Each structure stands twice: as C-alpha cells, then as structure tokens.
CSV table of C-alpha atoms and ligand atoms in Angstrom, one decimal:
chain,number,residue,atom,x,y,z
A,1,UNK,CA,0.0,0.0,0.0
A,2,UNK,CA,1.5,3.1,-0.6
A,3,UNK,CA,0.3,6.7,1.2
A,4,UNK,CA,1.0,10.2,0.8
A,5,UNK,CA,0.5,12.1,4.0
A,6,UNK,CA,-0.6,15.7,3.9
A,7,UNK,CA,0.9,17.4,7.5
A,8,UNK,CA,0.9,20.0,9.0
A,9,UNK,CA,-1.7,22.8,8.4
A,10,UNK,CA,0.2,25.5,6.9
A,11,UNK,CA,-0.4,28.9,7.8
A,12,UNK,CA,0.9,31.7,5.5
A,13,UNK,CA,0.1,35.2,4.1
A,14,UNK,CA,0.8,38.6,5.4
A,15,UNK,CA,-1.2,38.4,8.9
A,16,UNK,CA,-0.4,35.0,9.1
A,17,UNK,CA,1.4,35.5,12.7
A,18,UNK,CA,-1.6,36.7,14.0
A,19,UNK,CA,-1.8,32.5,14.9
A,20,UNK,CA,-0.2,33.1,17.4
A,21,UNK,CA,-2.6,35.0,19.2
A,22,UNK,CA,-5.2,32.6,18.9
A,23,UNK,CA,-3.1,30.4,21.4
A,24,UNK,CA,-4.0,30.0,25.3
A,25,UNK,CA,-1.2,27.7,26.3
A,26,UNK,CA,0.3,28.8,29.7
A,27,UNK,CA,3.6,27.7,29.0
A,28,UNK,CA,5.7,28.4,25.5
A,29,UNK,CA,9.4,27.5,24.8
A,30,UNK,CA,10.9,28.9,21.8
A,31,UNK,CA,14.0,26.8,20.3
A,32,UNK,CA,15.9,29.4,17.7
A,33,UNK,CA,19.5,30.6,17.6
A,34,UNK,CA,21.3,33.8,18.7
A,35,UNK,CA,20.5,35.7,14.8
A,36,UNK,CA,17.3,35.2,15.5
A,37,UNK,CA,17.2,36.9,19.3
A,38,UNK,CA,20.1,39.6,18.0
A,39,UNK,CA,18.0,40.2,14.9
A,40,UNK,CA,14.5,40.0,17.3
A,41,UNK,CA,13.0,38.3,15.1
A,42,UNK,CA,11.9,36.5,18.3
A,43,UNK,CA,9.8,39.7,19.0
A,44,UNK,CA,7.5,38.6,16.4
A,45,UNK,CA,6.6,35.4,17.7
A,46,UNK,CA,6.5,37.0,22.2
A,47,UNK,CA,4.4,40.4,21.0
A,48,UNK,CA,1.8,37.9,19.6
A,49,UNK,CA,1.5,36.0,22.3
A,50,UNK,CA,-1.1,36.3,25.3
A,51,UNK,CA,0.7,38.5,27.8
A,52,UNK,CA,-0.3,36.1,30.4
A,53,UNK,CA,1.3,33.4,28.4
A,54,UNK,CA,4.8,32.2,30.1
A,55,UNK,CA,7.7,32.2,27.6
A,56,UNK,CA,11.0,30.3,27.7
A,57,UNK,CA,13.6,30.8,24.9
A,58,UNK,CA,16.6,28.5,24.3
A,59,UNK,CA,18.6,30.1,22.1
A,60,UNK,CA,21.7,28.2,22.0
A,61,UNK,CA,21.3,26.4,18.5
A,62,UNK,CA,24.5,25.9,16.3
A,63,UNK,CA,24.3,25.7,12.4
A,64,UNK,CA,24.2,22.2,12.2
A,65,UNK,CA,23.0,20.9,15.6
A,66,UNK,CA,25.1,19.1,17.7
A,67,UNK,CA,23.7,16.1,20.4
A,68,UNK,CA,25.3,18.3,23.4
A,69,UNK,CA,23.1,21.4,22.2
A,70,UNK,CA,19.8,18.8,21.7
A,71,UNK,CA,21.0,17.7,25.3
A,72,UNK,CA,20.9,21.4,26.7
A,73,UNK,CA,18.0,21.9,24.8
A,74,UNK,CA,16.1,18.8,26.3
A,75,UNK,CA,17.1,19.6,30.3
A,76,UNK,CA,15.6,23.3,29.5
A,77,UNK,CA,12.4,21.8,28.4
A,78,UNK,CA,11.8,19.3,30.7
A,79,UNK,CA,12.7,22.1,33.6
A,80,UNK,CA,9.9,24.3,31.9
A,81,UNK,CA,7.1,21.6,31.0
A,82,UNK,CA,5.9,23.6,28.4
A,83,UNK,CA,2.6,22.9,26.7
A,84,UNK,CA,3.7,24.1,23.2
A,85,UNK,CA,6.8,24.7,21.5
A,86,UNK,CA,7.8,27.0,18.6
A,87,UNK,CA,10.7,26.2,16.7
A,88,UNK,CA,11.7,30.0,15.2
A,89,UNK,CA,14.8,29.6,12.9
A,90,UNK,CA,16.3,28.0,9.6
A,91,UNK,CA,16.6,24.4,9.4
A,92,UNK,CA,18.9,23.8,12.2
A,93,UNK,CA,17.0,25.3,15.1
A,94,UNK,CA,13.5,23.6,13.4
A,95,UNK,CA,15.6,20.2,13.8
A,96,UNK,CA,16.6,20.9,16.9
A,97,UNK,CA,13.5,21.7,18.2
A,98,UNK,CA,12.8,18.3,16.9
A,99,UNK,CA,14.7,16.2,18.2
A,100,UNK,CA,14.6,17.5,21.5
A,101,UNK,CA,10.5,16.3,21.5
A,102,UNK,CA,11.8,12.8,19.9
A,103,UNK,CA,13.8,12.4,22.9
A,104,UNK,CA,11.2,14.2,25.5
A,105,UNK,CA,8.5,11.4,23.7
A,106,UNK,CA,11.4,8.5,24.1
A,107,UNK,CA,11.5,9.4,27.9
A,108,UNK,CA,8.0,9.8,28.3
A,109,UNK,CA,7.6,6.5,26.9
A,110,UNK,CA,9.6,5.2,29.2
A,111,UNK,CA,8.2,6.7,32.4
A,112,UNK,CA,4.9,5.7,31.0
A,113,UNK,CA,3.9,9.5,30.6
A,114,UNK,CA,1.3,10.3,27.8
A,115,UNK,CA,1.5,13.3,26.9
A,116,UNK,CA,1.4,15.5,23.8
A,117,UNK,CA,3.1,19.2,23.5
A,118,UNK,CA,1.5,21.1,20.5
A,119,UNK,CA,4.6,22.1,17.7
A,120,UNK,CA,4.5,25.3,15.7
A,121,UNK,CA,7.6,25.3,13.2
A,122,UNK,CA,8.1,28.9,11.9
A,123,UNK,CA,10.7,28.8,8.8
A,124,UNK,CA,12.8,32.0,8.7
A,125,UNK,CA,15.1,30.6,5.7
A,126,UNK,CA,13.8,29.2,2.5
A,127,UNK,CA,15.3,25.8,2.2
A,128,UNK,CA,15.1,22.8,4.1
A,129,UNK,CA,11.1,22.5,4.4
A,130,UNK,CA,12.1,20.7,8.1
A,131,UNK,CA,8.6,22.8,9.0
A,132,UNK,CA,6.6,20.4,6.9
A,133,UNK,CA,8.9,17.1,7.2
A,134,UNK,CA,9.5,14.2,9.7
A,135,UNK,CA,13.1,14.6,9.9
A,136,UNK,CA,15.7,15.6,12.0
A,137,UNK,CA,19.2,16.3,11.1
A,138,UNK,CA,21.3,16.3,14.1
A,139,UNK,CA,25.2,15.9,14.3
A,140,UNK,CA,27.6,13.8,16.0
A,141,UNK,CA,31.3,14.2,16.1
A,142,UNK,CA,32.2,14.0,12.1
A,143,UNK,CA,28.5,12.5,11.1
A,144,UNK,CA,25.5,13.8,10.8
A,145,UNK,CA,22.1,11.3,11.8
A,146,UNK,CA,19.2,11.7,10.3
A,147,UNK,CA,16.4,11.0,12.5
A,148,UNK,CA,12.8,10.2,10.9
A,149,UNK,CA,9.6,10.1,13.0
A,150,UNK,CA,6.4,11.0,12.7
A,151,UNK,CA,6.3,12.4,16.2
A,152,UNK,CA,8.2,15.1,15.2
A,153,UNK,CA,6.0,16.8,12.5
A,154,UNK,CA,4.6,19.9,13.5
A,155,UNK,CA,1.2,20.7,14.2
A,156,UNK,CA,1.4,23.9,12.3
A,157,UNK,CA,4.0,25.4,9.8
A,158,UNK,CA,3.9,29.1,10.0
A,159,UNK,CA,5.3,31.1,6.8
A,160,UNK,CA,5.6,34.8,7.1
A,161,UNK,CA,8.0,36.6,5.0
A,162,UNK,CA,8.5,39.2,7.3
A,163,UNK,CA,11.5,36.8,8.5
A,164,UNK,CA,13.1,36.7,5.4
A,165,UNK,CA,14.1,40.2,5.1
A,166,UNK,CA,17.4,40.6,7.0
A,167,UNK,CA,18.6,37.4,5.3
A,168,UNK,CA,22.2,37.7,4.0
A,169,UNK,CA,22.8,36.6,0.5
A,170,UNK,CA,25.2,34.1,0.8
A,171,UNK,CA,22.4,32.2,2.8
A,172,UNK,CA,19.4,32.4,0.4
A,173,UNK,CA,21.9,30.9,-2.2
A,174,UNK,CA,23.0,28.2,0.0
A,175,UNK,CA,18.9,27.3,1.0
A,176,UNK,CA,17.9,27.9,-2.0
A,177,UNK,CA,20.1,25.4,-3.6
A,178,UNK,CA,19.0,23.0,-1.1
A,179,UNK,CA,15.3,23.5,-2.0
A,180,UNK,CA,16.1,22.7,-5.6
A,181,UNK,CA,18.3,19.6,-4.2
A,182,UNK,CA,15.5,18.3,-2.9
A,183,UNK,CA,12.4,18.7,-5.2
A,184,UNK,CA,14.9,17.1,-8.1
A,185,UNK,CA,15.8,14.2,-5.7
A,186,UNK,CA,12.0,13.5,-4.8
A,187,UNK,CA,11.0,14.0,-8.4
A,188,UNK,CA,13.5,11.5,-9.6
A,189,UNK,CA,13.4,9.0,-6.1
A,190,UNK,CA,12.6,5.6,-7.5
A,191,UNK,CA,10.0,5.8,-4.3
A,192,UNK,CA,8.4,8.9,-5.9
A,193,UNK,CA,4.4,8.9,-7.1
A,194,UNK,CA,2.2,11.8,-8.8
A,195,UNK,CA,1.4,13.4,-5.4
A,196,UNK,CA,5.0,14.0,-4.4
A,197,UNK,CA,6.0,14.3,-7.9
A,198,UNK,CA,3.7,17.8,-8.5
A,199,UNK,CA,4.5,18.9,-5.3
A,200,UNK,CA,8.6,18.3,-6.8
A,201,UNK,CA,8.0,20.0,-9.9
A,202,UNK,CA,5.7,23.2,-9.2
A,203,UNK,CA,9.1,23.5,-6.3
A,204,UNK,CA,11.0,23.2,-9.4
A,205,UNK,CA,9.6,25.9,-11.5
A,206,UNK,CA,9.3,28.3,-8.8
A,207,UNK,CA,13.2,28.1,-8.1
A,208,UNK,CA,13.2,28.5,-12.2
A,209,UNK,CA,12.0,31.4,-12.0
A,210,UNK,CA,12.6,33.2,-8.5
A,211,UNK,CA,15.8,32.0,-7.1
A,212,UNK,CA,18.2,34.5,-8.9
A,213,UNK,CA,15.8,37.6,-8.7
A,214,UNK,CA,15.5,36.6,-4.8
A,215,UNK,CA,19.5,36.4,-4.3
A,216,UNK,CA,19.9,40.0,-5.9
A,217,UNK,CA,17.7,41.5,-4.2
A,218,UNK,CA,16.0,40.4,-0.7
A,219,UNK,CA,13.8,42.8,-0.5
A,220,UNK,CA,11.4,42.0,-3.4
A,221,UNK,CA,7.8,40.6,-2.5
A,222,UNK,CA,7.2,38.1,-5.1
A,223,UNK,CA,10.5,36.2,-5.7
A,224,UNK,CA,11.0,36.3,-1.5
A,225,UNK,CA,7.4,34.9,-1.1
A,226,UNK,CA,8.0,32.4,-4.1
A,227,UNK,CA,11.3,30.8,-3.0
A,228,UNK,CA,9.2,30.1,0.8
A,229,UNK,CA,6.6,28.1,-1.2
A,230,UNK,CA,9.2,26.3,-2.9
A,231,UNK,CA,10.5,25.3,-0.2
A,232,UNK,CA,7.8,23.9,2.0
A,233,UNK,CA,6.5,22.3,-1.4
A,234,UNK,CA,9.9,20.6,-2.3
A,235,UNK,CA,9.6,19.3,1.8
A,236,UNK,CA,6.1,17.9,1.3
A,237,UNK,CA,7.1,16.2,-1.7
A,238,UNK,CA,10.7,14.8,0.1
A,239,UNK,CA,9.0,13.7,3.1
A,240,UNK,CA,6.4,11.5,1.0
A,241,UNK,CA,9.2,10.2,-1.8
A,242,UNK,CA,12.5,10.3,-0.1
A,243,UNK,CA,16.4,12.4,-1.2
A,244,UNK,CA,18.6,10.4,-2.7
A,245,UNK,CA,22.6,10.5,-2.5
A,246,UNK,CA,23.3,14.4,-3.4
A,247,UNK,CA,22.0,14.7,0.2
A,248,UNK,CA,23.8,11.4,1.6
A,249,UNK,CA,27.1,13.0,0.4
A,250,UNK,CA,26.6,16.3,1.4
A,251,UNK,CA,26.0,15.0,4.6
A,252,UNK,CA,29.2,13.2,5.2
A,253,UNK,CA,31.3,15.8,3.4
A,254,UNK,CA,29.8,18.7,5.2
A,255,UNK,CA,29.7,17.2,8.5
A,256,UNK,CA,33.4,16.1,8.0
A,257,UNK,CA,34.8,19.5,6.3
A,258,UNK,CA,32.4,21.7,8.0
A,259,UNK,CA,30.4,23.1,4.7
A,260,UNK,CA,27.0,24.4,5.1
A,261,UNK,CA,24.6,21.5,4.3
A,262,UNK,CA,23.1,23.9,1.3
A,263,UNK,CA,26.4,24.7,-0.4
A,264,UNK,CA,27.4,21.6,-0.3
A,265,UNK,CA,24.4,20.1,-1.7
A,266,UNK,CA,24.6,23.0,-4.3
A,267,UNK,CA,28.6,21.8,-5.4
A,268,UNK,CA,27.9,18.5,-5.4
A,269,UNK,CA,24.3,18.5,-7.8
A,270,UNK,CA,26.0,18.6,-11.4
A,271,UNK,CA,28.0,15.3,-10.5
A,272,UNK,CA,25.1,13.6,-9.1
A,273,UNK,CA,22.5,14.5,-12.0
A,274,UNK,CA,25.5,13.5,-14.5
A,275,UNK,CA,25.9,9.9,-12.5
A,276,UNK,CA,22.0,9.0,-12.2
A,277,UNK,CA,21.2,7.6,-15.5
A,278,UNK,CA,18.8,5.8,-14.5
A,279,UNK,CA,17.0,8.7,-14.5
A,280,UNK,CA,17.3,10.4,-17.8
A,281,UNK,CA,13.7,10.4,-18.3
A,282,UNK,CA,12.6,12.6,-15.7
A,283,UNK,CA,15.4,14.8,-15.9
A,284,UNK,CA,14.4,15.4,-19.6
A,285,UNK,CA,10.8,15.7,-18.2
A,286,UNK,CA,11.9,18.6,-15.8
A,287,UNK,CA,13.7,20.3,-18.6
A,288,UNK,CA,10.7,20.0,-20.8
A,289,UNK,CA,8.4,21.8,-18.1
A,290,UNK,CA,10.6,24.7,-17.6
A,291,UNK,CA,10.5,25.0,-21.5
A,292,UNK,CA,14.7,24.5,-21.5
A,293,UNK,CA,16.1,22.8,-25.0
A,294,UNK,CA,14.8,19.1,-24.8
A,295,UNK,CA,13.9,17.2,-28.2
A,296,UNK,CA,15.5,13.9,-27.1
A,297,UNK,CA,16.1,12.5,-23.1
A,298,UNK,CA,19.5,13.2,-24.0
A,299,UNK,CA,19.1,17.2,-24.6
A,300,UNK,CA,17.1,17.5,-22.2
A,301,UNK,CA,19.3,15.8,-19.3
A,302,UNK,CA,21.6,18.0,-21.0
A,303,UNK,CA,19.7,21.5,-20.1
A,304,UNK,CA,19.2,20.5,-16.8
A,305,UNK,CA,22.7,20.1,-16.4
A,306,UNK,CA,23.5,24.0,-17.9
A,307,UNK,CA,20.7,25.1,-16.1
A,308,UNK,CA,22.1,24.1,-12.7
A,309,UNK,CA,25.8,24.9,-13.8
A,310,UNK,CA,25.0,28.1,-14.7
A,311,UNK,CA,22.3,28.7,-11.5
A,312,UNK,CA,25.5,28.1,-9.3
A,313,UNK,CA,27.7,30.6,-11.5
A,314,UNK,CA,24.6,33.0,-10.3
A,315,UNK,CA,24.8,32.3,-6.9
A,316,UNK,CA,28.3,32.7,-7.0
A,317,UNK,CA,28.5,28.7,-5.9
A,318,UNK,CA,32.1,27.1,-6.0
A,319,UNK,CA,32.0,24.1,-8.8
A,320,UNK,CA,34.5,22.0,-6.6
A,321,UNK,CA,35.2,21.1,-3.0
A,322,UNK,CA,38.9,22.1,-4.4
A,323,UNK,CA,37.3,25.4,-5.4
A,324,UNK,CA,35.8,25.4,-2.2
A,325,UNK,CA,39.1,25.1,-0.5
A,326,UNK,CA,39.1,21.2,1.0
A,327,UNK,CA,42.7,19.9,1.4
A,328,UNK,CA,43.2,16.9,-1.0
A,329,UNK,CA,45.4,15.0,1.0
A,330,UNK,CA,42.1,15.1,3.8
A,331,UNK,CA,39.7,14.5,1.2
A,332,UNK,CA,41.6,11.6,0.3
A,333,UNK,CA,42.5,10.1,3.8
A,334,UNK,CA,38.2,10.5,4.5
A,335,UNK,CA,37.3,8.6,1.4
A,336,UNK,CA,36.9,5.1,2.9
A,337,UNK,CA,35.4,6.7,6.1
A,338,UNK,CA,32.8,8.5,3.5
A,339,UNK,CA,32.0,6.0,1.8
A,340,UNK,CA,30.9,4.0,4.4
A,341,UNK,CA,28.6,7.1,5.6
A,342,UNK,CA,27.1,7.4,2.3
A,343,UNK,CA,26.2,3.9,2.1
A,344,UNK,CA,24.4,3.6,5.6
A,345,UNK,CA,22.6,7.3,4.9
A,346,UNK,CA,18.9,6.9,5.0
A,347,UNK,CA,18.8,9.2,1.7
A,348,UNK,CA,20.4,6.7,0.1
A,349,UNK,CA,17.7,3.8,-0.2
A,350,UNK,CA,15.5,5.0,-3.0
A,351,UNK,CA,18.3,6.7,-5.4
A,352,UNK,CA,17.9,6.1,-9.4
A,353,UNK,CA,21.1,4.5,-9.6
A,354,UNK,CA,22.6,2.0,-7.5
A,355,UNK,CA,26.2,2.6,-7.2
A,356,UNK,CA,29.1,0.3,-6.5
A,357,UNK,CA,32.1,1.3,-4.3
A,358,UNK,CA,34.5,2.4,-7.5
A,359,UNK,CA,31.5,4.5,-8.8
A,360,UNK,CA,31.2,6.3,-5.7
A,361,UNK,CA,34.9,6.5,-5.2
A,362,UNK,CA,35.3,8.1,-9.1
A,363,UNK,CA,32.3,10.3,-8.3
A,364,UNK,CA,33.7,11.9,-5.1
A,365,UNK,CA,36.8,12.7,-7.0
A,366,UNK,CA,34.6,13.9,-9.6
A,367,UNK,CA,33.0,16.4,-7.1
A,368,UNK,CA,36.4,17.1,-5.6
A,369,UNK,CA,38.3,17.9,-8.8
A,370,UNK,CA,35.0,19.3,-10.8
A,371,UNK,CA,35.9,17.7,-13.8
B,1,NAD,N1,14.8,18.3,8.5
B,1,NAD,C1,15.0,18.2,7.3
B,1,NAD,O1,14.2,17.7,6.6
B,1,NAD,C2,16.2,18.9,6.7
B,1,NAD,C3,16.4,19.0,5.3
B,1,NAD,C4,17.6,19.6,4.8
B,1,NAD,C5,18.5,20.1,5.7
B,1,NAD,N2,18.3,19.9,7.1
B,1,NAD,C6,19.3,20.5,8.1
B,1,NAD,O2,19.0,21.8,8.3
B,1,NAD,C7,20.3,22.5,8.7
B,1,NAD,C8,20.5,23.7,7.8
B,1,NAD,O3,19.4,24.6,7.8
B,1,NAD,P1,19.5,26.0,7.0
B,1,NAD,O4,20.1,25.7,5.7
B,1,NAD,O5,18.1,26.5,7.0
B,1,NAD,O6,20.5,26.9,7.8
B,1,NAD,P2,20.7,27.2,9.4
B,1,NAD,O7,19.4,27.1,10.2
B,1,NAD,O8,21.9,26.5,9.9
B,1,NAD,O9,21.0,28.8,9.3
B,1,NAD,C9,22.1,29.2,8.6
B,1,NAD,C10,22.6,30.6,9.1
B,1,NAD,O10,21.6,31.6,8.7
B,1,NAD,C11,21.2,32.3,9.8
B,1,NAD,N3,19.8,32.7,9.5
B,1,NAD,C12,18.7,31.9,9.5
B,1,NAD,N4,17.6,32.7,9.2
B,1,NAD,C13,18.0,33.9,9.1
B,1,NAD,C14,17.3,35.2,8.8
B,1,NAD,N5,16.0,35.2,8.6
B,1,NAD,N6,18.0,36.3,8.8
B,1,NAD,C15,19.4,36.3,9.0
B,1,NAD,N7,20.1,35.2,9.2
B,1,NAD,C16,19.4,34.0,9.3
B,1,NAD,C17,21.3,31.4,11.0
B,1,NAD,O11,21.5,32.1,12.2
B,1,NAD,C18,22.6,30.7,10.6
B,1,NAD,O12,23.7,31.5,11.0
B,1,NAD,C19,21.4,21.5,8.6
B,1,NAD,O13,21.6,21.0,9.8
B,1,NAD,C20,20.8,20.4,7.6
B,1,NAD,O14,21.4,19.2,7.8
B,1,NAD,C21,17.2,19.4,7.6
B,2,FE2,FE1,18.6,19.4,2.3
C-alpha cells in the first residue's frame, strides 16, 4: 500500500502571525539561535502571544546541531514543561527543536507518561522545508544522523516573510540550492508517485524562476514569497518520496569538512545528476516543463545540467570542494570513512542509480576535482 500524507496545516500570508494570538497555552518555549534573538525576530513570535502566556527561549542552536546542544536543549524543556513549543529559525533550530521532543517522547515512553506538546515550526530561511517534514538532522562528532519520525512533525507550519528580510545573500543561495536539491531528488526517487512528484516540480519551476531575482535582491515581495513556497512544497514532496545521495554525500562531506549543508548540496548536484542515468527520463521531463532545450532525453538531461551549472555561477557557488578550499590530501585520507557514511545514509535507499564502491569513489573525485 502506498500513502501520501498531507501534514501539518500551513499557515501563511501577510497576517499569518496573528496564529499566534489565537493560542491559550500557559507555558511556551521557543527553540531558535542567537541571529534570531540579535536580529529580534523572536519579538514577532512574544508580542503575539497572550501576555499572560509564560515564555522560555533556548537560544543556544548551532548551524548544524550538535547532540550536546539537543541535550541542553532537552534539560531546558523538561525544567519548563511547556505545553507548546515554537521552533523559530532556519533548518537547524526547526531540527533541533525536533529532536529535543523525539527524545522528550522517548523518555515519556519510558516513564509511562502520555502526553502531547502542540509544535509550531516557523521557517525563517527558504530551504530545508524541516517545518513540513519528519526529519531531524542532528550531528555527532564528524557524522550527521538523520532522525525520521512521525512524532516530530509539526502541528502547524507558520510562513511569514517578514523573517526573510534581513537574510544575508550568501544564505538564500545556499537554502535555495537546497530547495532545488530536494524537489529534483523526490522528483527523480525511485519511491516517488504523482502526489509528491507535482509537489517536486511546481518546487522546481518556482526556483526556475525566482531564485536568482531573490538572491539580488531580498527585498522584493514576489520572488521572497515564491522561494518560501518552494521550499515547503519541495519538503512535502521529500517527506512522502525520499532524497537520494546528493544529500547522503553532502552529509558526510559537510559534516566532515564543515560546509553548510546547502552549499554543499549545491557543489555536489552537477555530479550527481550527471551519474544518475537511471533517471534520464525525468530529468528530460523537468527540462521540458521549464521550457529548456529538450527534443531527445539526452538534450534534455543536458539543459538541466547547464541550467544548474550556470544557476551556481549566479549564486556565486564554487563548482569543486577544491574550489571550495578542502585539502586533497584530507579528502583523500576520509574517502573510505565516507564511503561507508554514504552507504548507511537513510537518503540513500530510494536513489535512481545504485552505485558500487568504485563509482562512488570516481564520483567523489569527480566532485572534488569538478571535472
Ligand atoms: N529536517 C529536514 O528535513 C532537513 C532537510 C535539509 C537540511 N536539514 C538540516 O538543516 C540545517 C541547515 O538549515 P538551514 O540551511 O536553514 O540553515 P541554518 O538554520 O543552519 O542557518 C544558517 C545561518 O543563517 C542564519 N539565519 C537563519 N535565518 C535567518 C534570517 N531570517 N535572517 C538572517 N540570518 C538568518 C542562521 O542564524 C545561521 O547562521 C542542517 O543541519 C541540515 O542538515 C534538515
Ligand atoms: Fe537538504
């Protein structure tokens, strides 16, 4: 039997934060990082709540959360007992926020508790789509885990541009880059059907056409509000078809040389597209829809290829880990050590192509190299 599960409600549109006033829990603990209290965009989330409501904020999430912080995180919320939690932040303090519940569910389990806390994720980057998804990147020494349960999918996703405004350039390339990562993984996931494919390719198009205009200039409506749909479309349609091993790669190599997950998903995409084969078809079929050169599978594979190389040129993206500035002689002394990640990534599963150890060895020096 196969499923496609439409979760959370999704809340967006100028007075969207008005939500929040709507809410009569007592107790409210906000998971978010330092940007977000120095910026205050926290003050748009504690001046719509009840005054009477009590309000904790752990601020203390890292880019790429580590267990220690999802420890801190986890004593702070079981000191508060809060009835509801907002996760305010890009995709690290949303997964954060996550798996502090798994492991506040895992413990309740155990002390035979049942109890529920209500989860409002509120995206302030464009990219992951963790706000609509049941996964939780969290990172361990040199590897990052990817934790998938349902008990960690919001009740509500709140978009509100009003976050994006401050955002730095550097950053909407790097998210946005990991929206288009994922909608072409879930369109082409050999676990993909026509729910999660539409969701993939209307992602697709509206990275087409909005990505560039959003990284020149933040301040613009349309492509700012376009880019957030992408995103929490390309999440809906990951969640419900699955990434495939651009993400299982970036993973290892950004845990392990300390590259932020987008960018890395960003340098790596070319190789990966080149090395699927498997699916030609669909990459033609995405080329076709955004009306790019594609008489044959083979022209349009091609397109999708220039497209992408020349969307990174845009966004001023490296084409190589060398570009990027990764020692060789470290690259090379990881490669066994990475390949063993990649292999046991949960991305990994449902890729087109099924590679064997020399293919992924020859493709890492591919994306290392950039030739
Ligand atoms: N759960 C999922 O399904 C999923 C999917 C993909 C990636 N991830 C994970 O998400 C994390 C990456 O998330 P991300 O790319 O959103 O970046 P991030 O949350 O790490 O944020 C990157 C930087 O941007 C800053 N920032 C965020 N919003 C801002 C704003 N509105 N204005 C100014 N600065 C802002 C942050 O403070 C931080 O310094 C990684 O850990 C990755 O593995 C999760
Ligand atoms: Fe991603």
């Amino acid at each position: 039997m196969k499923e496609f599960r439409l979760q959370p409600k999704i809340l967006f549109g100028e007075d969207s934060l008005d939500y929040l006033k709507t809410l009569e829990y007592k107790k409210v603990m906000i998971v978010t990082d330092e940007v977000m209290t120095q910026l205050k965009l926290t003050d748009f989330i504690t001046n719509n709540l009840s005054s009477s409501t009590e309000v904790k904020i752990f601020n203390k999430v890292e880019p790429n959360p580590s267990m220690q912080t999802i420890e801190n995180g986890l004593k702070d919320f079981i000191d508060f007992e809060p009835q509801c939690v907002i996760a305010l932040g890009g995709g690290s303090p949303i997964d954060a926020c996550k798996a502090i519940l798994y492991f506040a569910y895992e413990l309740y389990k155990k002390l035979k508790v049942n109890k529920k806390v209500f989860f409002i994720a509120v995206p302030t980057t464009s990219g992951t789509g963790s706000e609509v998804t049941s996964y939780s990147v969290v990172t361990k020494g040199e590897h990052k885990i990817a934790l998938a349960d349902e008990k960690m999918l919001p009740d509500v996703a709140l978009l509100n541009t009003v976050f994006l405004n401050g955002l730095p350039a550097k950053v909407v390339a790097d998210t946005g880059m990991d929206v288009l990562t994922h909608s072409i993984e879930a369109y082409v996931s050999t676990n993909a059907n026509p729910f999660s494919s539409s969701f993939a390719m209307k992602s697709i198009k509206l990275i087409f056409e909005n990505l560039v205009a959003h990284y020149n200039d933040r301040k613009i409506q349309g492509p700012k509000e376009n880019v957030q749909f992408a995103s929490c479309l390309a999440g809906i349609a990951f969640d419900n078809s699955s990434l495939g091993i651009n993400h299982s790669i970036a993973h290892t190599v950004g845990a392990k040389f300390h590259i932020a997950h987008g960018r890395a998903n960003a340098i790596i995409m070319p190789y990966v597209i080149e090395v699927n084969t498997e699916a030609n078809r669909k990459y033609f079929e995405i080329s076709r829809e955004l009306g790019l050169p594609s008489d044959t599978i083979e022209e349009g594979k091609y397109s999708l290829l220039s497209f992408v190389r020349i969307l990174k040129e845009k966004l001023a993206v490296e084409k190589s880990l060398k570009d990027y500035g990764v020692d060789f002689e470290a690259f090379k002394r990881e490669i066994p050590s990475m390949l063993e990640d990649i292999k046991k990534d949960i991305c990994t599963q449902y890729n087109p192509n099924k590679l064997t150890d020399e293919e992924y060895v020859r493709l890492l020096l591919k994306i290392y190299f950039g030739e």
